[in-house]
Amino acid sequence: MAKILVATEKPFAPAAIEGIKKLTEEAGYEFALLEKYTDKSELLDAVKDATALIVRSDKITLEVVNAAPELKIVVRAGAGFDNVDLETTKERGIVVMNTPGQNANAVAELVLGMMVYGARNQFNGKPGTELKGKRLGIQAYGNVGKNVARIAKGFGMEVCAFDPFVDAKDIEADGVKAVEKVEDLYSNCEYVSLHIPALPATINSINYTLTSLMPKGGTLINTARKEVIHEEDLEKILRNRPDFSYISDIAPDNAEELKKEFEGRVFFTPKKMGAQTGEANVNAGLAAAKQIIGYLKDGDETFRVNK
Ligand code: 3PG
């Protein structure tokens, strides 16, 4: 019997697991669960008879693929699939999918929560500022960016977005100003929120040239990927601009040094938690299970990312 394995180092909420198990068994497949694993060997062992795999940010490398001779499909329950080796899976004929949009609201709510936290001096009791009337620049207007815009408008912020892959008309239809150049986002906005994937073109792309354009009191918010930040340049802007703040859901390698040197101006969540809500886990987990069943039963390749 085909086995659907949920292998997540960072576990889903129990309701998501129950839902995935139910869908799997009703479809006539076996359900297996490996969560909170601490060593890669546990993953390598668990995948050895898996037909399908549901993961989060878990790294699906050549080694994992080689350990999984039965594997037909991997679904990354979430948006970014930079953790899955697309070439190796493609060569082996393994389909890879993501579940776009399913955890977008959770990430977007965290963005605004972190912005309030920053604006209120990390809740230290000193007078802070309000978000109302401030300008927010959204870099990449996908599912998360769109939700960030919706919520930020509720706060009374002026929202603009840069996304060369989205028609300006579609951005403007949401009451968001579309900017043509990424530099304009940085030079005009007190807040910039990153929603770009980690790709060769975006890795290290958020550098000193861009961040130094931000107006006085500028805050950069990163709930996207650690890799898009040029970490040396981040240190440089924090050092050269005592008014600049950086808030991130993905701590940089030198997080501890930055926290010491720039106390009150940087904040990092202890573990990436943008998508860590019961609702997002249920949405993304169940979508992943349904996509696997759709593929195994009907060959449905909607949401495939390694064509
Ligand atoms: C995503 O790409 O969907 C988010 O970064 C969430 O990642 P996570 O499932 O590891 O929390």
Tab-separated table of C-alpha atoms and ligand atoms in Angstrom:
chain	number	residue	atom	x	y	z
A	1	MET	CA	0.000	0.000	0.000
A	2	ALA	CA	1.339	3.438	-0.898
A	3	LYS	CA	2.614	5.309	2.122
A	4	ILE	CA	2.198	9.059	2.669
A	5	LEU	CA	4.818	10.289	5.127
A	6	VAL	CA	4.643	13.611	6.946
A	7	ALA	CA	8.254	14.453	7.821
A	8	THR	CA	8.548	17.783	9.585
A	9	GLU	CA	11.322	18.872	11.892
A	10	LYS	CA	9.024	21.749	12.979
A	11	PRO	CA	5.712	20.008	13.737
A	12	PHE	CA	2.265	20.890	12.427
A	13	ALA	CA	-0.565	21.646	14.859
A	14	PRO	CA	-2.291	18.373	15.959
A	15	ALA	CA	-5.478	19.294	14.028
A	16	ALA	CA	-3.467	19.379	10.795
A	17	ILE	CA	-1.990	15.938	11.475
A	18	GLU	CA	-5.440	14.501	12.264
A	19	GLY	CA	-6.807	15.971	9.029
A	20	ILE	CA	-3.939	14.694	6.881
A	21	LYS	CA	-4.227	11.214	8.449
A	22	LYS	CA	-7.980	11.119	7.817
A	23	LEU	CA	-7.660	12.192	4.177
A	24	THR	CA	-4.816	9.716	3.605
A	25	GLU	CA	-6.624	6.743	5.093
A	26	GLU	CA	-9.960	7.546	3.458
A	27	ALA	CA	-8.141	7.573	0.111
A	28	GLY	CA	-6.826	4.073	0.899
A	29	TYR	CA	-3.206	4.944	1.676
A	30	GLU	CA	-1.031	4.337	4.709
A	31	PHE	CA	-0.190	7.319	6.928
A	32	ALA	CA	3.179	7.768	8.644
A	33	LEU	CA	4.561	10.567	10.779
A	34	LEU	CA	8.063	11.705	11.634
A	35	GLU	CA	8.176	14.998	13.468
A	36	LYS	CA	10.645	16.935	15.641
A	37	TYR	CA	13.481	14.781	14.302
A	38	THR	CA	16.882	15.907	15.463
A	39	ASP	CA	19.135	13.933	13.152
A	40	LYS	CA	19.108	13.549	9.369
A	41	SER	CA	19.466	9.766	9.809
A	42	GLU	CA	15.898	9.660	11.180
A	43	LEU	CA	14.619	11.257	7.989
A	44	LEU	CA	16.723	8.957	5.797
A	45	ASP	CA	15.291	5.945	7.612
A	46	ALA	CA	11.676	7.186	7.501
A	47	VAL	CA	11.655	7.841	3.730
A	48	LYS	CA	12.898	4.386	2.732
A	49	ASP	CA	9.420	3.038	1.912
A	50	ALA	CA	7.546	6.338	1.422
A	51	THR	CA	5.612	6.918	-1.808
A	52	ALA	CA	4.765	10.513	-0.989
A	53	LEU	CA	6.270	13.053	1.318
A	54	ILE	CA	4.818	16.133	3.017
A	55	VAL	CA	7.487	18.493	4.348
A	56	ARG	CA	7.909	22.077	5.543
A	57	SER	CA	11.386	23.642	5.451
A	58	ASP	CA	12.946	20.180	5.725
A	59	LYS	CA	15.865	19.770	3.304
A	60	ILE	CA	15.114	17.257	0.569
A	61	THR	CA	18.557	16.664	-0.865
A	62	LEU	CA	20.146	14.124	-3.183
A	63	GLU	CA	20.901	11.991	-0.114
A	64	VAL	CA	17.248	11.952	0.939
A	65	VAL	CA	16.084	11.195	-2.599
A	66	ASN	CA	18.597	8.326	-2.853
A	67	ALA	CA	17.281	6.904	0.422
A	68	ALA	CA	13.711	6.899	-0.959
A	69	PRO	CA	13.483	4.471	-3.897
A	70	GLU	CA	9.650	4.422	-3.873
A	71	LEU	CA	9.220	8.189	-3.762
A	72	LYS	CA	6.876	9.654	-6.408
A	73	ILE	CA	5.896	13.038	-5.017
A	74	VAL	CA	7.109	15.618	-2.496
A	75	VAL	CA	4.776	18.400	-1.394
A	76	ARG	CA	6.261	21.307	0.465
A	77	ALA	CA	3.361	22.406	2.698
A	78	GLY	CA	4.053	26.105	2.276
A	79	ALA	CA	5.197	28.617	-0.290
A	80	GLY	CA	8.994	28.560	-0.656
A	81	PHE	CA	10.486	25.382	-2.099
A	82	ASP	CA	14.167	26.341	-1.974
A	83	ASN	CA	14.639	23.455	0.491
A	84	VAL	CA	13.916	20.837	-2.184
A	85	ASP	CA	16.518	19.796	-4.757
A	86	LEU	CA	14.454	20.375	-7.888
A	87	GLU	CA	17.006	18.979	-10.338
A	88	THR	CA	17.574	15.687	-8.523
A	89	THR	CA	13.875	15.091	-8.021
A	90	LYS	CA	13.184	15.907	-11.665
A	91	GLU	CA	15.873	13.488	-12.858
A	92	ARG	CA	14.311	10.773	-10.727
A	93	GLY	CA	10.823	11.617	-12.066
A	94	ILE	CA	9.651	12.760	-8.639
A	95	VAL	CA	7.018	15.475	-8.762
A	96	VAL	CA	7.528	18.449	-6.431
A	97	MET	CA	4.694	20.810	-5.495
A	98	ASN	CA	4.084	23.639	-3.050
A	99	THR	CA	0.794	24.843	-1.595
A	100	PRO	CA	0.749	28.515	-2.608
A	101	GLY	CA	-1.283	30.929	-0.514
A	102	GLN	CA	-2.251	28.446	2.190
A	103	ASN	CA	-0.148	30.008	4.933
A	104	ALA	CA	-0.019	33.549	3.518
A	105	ASN	CA	-2.350	35.212	6.002
A	106	ALA	CA	-0.408	33.791	8.958
A	107	VAL	CA	2.851	35.261	7.647
A	108	ALA	CA	1.185	38.581	6.842
A	109	GLU	CA	-0.293	38.900	10.344
A	110	LEU	CA	3.165	38.286	11.804
A	111	VAL	CA	4.596	41.073	9.629
A	112	LEU	CA	2.184	43.616	11.067
A	113	GLY	CA	2.657	42.218	14.583
A	114	MET	CA	6.415	42.642	14.279
A	115	MET	CA	5.965	46.141	12.886
A	116	VAL	CA	3.879	47.176	15.899
A	117	TYR	CA	6.477	45.563	18.178
A	118	GLY	CA	9.245	47.579	16.505
A	119	ALA	CA	7.260	50.833	16.415
A	120	ARG	CA	6.569	50.484	20.167
A	121	ASN	CA	10.257	49.993	21.019
A	122	GLN	CA	9.895	46.257	21.618
A	123	PHE	CA	7.346	47.006	24.365
A	124	ASN	CA	9.949	48.581	26.644
A	125	GLY	CA	7.563	51.213	28.022
A	126	LYS	CA	9.093	54.223	26.240
A	127	PRO	CA	6.987	56.308	23.803
A	128	GLY	CA	6.974	54.769	20.352
A	129	THR	CA	5.302	55.640	17.058
A	130	GLU	CA	2.164	54.612	15.187
A	131	LEU	CA	1.856	52.853	11.869
A	132	LYS	CA	-1.037	55.067	10.695
A	133	GLY	CA	0.102	57.478	8.005
A	134	LYS	CA	3.476	55.771	7.529
A	135	ARG	CA	4.540	54.344	4.191
A	136	LEU	CA	5.025	50.615	3.733
A	137	GLY	CA	6.858	49.172	0.741
A	138	ILE	CA	6.161	45.561	-0.139
A	139	GLN	CA	8.898	43.840	-2.123
A	140	ALA	CA	7.192	41.103	-4.163
A	141	TYR	CA	3.433	41.162	-4.446
A	142	GLY	CA	2.502	37.492	-4.199
A	143	ASN	CA	0.088	35.859	-1.780
A	144	VAL	CA	1.867	37.098	1.346
A	145	GLY	CA	2.520	40.588	-0.029
A	146	LYS	CA	-1.149	40.963	-0.962
A	147	ASN	CA	-2.263	40.011	2.536
A	148	VAL	CA	0.279	42.370	4.099
A	149	ALA	CA	-1.157	45.182	1.951
A	150	ARG	CA	-4.716	44.377	3.015
A	151	ILE	CA	-3.891	44.449	6.726
A	152	ALA	CA	-1.570	47.472	6.496
A	153	LYS	CA	-4.330	49.480	4.838
A	154	GLY	CA	-6.500	48.668	7.863
A	155	PHE	CA	-3.821	50.335	9.992
A	156	GLY	CA	-4.098	53.440	7.809
A	157	MET	CA	-0.704	52.976	6.158
A	158	GLU	CA	0.137	54.161	2.652
A	159	VAL	CA	1.122	51.007	0.811
A	160	CYS	CA	3.254	50.619	-2.285
A	161	ALA	CA	4.715	47.513	-3.886
A	162	PHE	CA	7.460	46.494	-6.254
A	163	ASP	CA	7.073	43.323	-8.287
A	164	PRO	CA	8.395	43.067	-11.850
A	165	PHE	CA	6.373	39.870	-12.357
A	166	VAL	CA	2.967	41.319	-11.451
A	167	ASP	CA	1.061	43.691	-13.719
A	168	ALA	CA	0.990	47.180	-12.169
A	169	LYS	CA	-2.772	47.296	-12.894
A	170	ASP	CA	-3.353	44.282	-10.636
A	171	ILE	CA	-1.375	45.909	-7.826
A	172	GLU	CA	-3.174	49.220	-8.205
A	173	ALA	CA	-6.557	47.406	-8.208
A	174	ASP	CA	-5.884	46.651	-4.531
A	175	GLY	CA	-5.389	50.349	-3.742
A	176	VAL	CA	-1.621	49.834	-3.616
A	177	LYS	CA	0.796	52.075	-5.515
A	178	ALA	CA	2.940	50.071	-7.926
A	179	VAL	CA	6.520	51.365	-8.121
A	180	GLU	CA	8.671	50.688	-11.162
A	181	LYS	CA	12.080	50.569	-9.535
A	182	VAL	CA	12.997	48.715	-6.383
A	183	GLU	CA	15.047	51.744	-5.299
A	184	ASP	CA	11.840	53.802	-5.168
A	185	LEU	CA	10.415	51.412	-2.608
A	186	TYR	CA	13.390	51.918	-0.312
A	187	SER	CA	13.725	55.673	-0.759
A	188	ASN	CA	10.024	56.361	-0.169
A	189	CYS	CA	9.031	54.002	2.622
A	190	GLU	CA	9.667	54.062	6.369
A	191	TYR	CA	8.911	50.320	6.382
A	192	VAL	CA	9.938	47.760	3.772
A	193	SER	CA	8.653	44.185	4.030
A	194	LEU	CA	10.393	41.440	2.051
A	195	HIS	CA	8.439	38.690	0.301
A	196	ILE	CA	10.942	37.533	-2.299
A	197	PRO	CA	11.969	33.881	-2.667
A	198	ALA	CA	15.602	32.753	-2.263
A	199	LEU	CA	16.834	32.421	-5.854
A	200	PRO	CA	20.264	33.051	-7.396
A	201	ALA	CA	19.046	36.512	-8.433
A	202	THR	CA	17.737	37.450	-4.975
A	203	ILE	CA	20.331	35.882	-2.670
A	204	ASN	CA	22.355	38.659	-0.942
A	205	SER	CA	20.375	41.198	-2.982
A	206	ILE	CA	19.185	43.258	0.006
A	207	ASN	CA	22.375	45.214	0.410
A	208	TYR	CA	23.736	48.498	1.711
A	209	THR	CA	22.918	50.365	-1.517
A	210	LEU	CA	19.231	49.626	-1.073
A	211	THR	CA	18.830	49.898	2.696
A	212	SER	CA	20.796	53.163	2.871
A	213	LEU	CA	18.076	54.754	0.706
A	214	MET	CA	15.487	54.337	3.453
A	215	PRO	CA	14.218	57.499	5.151
A	216	LYS	CA	15.146	58.336	8.747
A	217	GLY	CA	13.800	55.766	11.185
A	218	GLY	CA	13.570	53.132	8.454
A	219	THR	CA	12.680	49.564	9.425
A	220	LEU	CA	13.285	46.516	7.268
A	221	ILE	CA	11.088	43.481	7.973
A	222	ASN	CA	12.078	40.066	6.705
A	223	THR	CA	9.682	37.137	6.884
A	224	ALA	CA	10.959	35.732	3.580
A	225	ARG	CA	14.365	34.057	3.639
A	226	LYS	CA	17.605	34.671	5.518
A	227	GLU	CA	19.640	34.247	2.315
A	228	VAL	CA	18.232	37.334	0.575
A	229	ILE	CA	19.981	39.604	3.083
A	230	HIS	CA	23.585	40.607	2.508
A	231	GLU	CA	24.617	40.044	6.112
A	232	GLU	CA	27.826	42.126	6.060
A	233	ASP	CA	25.884	45.016	4.568
A	234	LEU	CA	23.201	44.600	7.203
A	235	GLU	CA	25.808	45.053	9.899
A	236	LYS	CA	27.168	48.084	8.035
A	237	ILE	CA	23.810	49.847	7.745
A	238	LEU	CA	23.031	49.163	11.413
A	239	ARG	CA	26.402	50.632	12.376
A	240	ASN	CA	26.249	53.670	10.052
A	241	ARG	CA	22.596	54.526	10.606
A	242	PRO	CA	21.640	54.556	14.303
A	243	ASP	CA	18.032	55.241	13.243
A	244	PHE	CA	17.741	52.013	11.193
A	245	SER	CA	16.072	48.845	12.520
A	246	TYR	CA	15.907	45.269	11.273
A	247	ILE	CA	13.212	42.819	12.340
A	248	SER	CA	13.271	39.293	11.038
A	249	ASP	CA	11.542	35.941	11.379
A	250	ILE	CA	14.739	34.272	10.180
A	251	ALA	CA	17.741	35.085	12.335
A	252	PRO	CA	20.997	35.867	10.516
A	253	ASP	CA	24.125	33.829	11.284
A	254	ASN	CA	25.503	36.621	13.468
A	255	ALA	CA	22.222	37.184	15.354
A	256	GLU	CA	23.762	37.104	18.836
A	257	GLU	CA	26.436	39.717	17.978
A	258	LEU	CA	23.834	41.960	16.324
A	259	LYS	CA	21.497	41.708	19.312
A	260	LYS	CA	24.313	42.764	21.639
A	261	GLU	CA	25.641	45.603	19.506
A	262	PHE	CA	22.312	46.991	18.281
A	263	GLU	CA	20.058	46.316	21.227
A	264	GLY	CA	16.518	47.569	20.696
A	265	ARG	CA	17.074	48.009	16.947
A	266	VAL	CA	17.072	44.370	15.895
A	267	PHE	CA	14.663	41.570	16.695
A	268	PHE	CA	14.714	37.920	15.623
A	269	THR	CA	12.141	35.265	16.403
A	270	PRO	CA	13.766	32.228	18.074
A	271	LYS	CA	12.506	29.976	15.266
A	272	LYS	CA	10.811	30.869	11.965
A	273	MET	CA	7.193	31.189	13.021
A	274	GLY	CA	5.440	33.128	10.252
A	275	ALA	CA	3.464	30.088	9.146
A	276	GLN	CA	3.230	28.621	12.618
A	277	THR	CA	-0.511	28.941	13.292
A	278	GLY	CA	-3.103	26.197	13.630
A	279	GLU	CA	-5.023	27.660	10.709
A	280	ALA	CA	-2.004	27.828	8.396
A	281	ASN	CA	-0.927	24.293	9.353
A	282	VAL	CA	-4.404	22.944	8.617
A	283	ASN	CA	-4.689	24.898	5.348
A	284	ALA	CA	-1.244	23.932	4.042
A	285	GLY	CA	-1.195	20.389	5.474
A	286	LEU	CA	-4.597	19.421	4.103
A	287	ALA	CA	-3.854	21.054	0.753
A	288	ALA	CA	-0.644	18.995	0.577
A	289	ALA	CA	-2.511	15.766	1.330
A	290	LYS	CA	-5.203	16.555	-1.266
A	291	GLN	CA	-2.575	17.397	-3.892
A	292	ILE	CA	-0.798	14.083	-3.245
A	293	ILE	CA	-4.024	12.110	-3.499
A	294	GLY	CA	-4.958	14.007	-6.673
A	295	TYR	CA	-1.604	13.174	-8.189
A	296	LEU	CA	-1.501	9.504	-7.140
A	297	LYS	CA	-5.094	8.849	-8.223
A	298	ASP	CA	-5.536	11.129	-11.263
A	299	GLY	CA	-2.067	12.341	-12.207
A	300	ASP	CA	-3.081	15.927	-11.360
A	301	GLU	CA	0.088	18.037	-11.562
A	302	THR	CA	-1.411	21.418	-10.648
A	303	PHE	CA	1.084	23.267	-8.406
A	304	ARG	CA	4.026	21.237	-9.714
A	305	VAL	CA	7.183	23.355	-9.438
A	306	ASN	CA	9.800	21.081	-11.055
A	307	LYS	CA	8.337	20.602	-14.538
B	1	3PG	C1	6.930	29.137	3.509
B	1	3PG	O1	7.784	29.192	2.603
B	1	3PG	O2	5.791	28.661	3.324
B	1	3PG	C2	7.229	29.725	4.862
B	1	3PG	O3	8.541	30.192	4.916
B	1	3PG	C3	6.913	28.798	6.020
B	1	3PG	O4	7.899	27.843	6.280
B	1	3PG	P1	7.734	26.737	7.421
B	1	3PG	O5	6.716	25.746	6.976
B	1	3PG	O6	9.089	26.140	7.583
B	1	3PG	O7	7.286	27.421	8.683
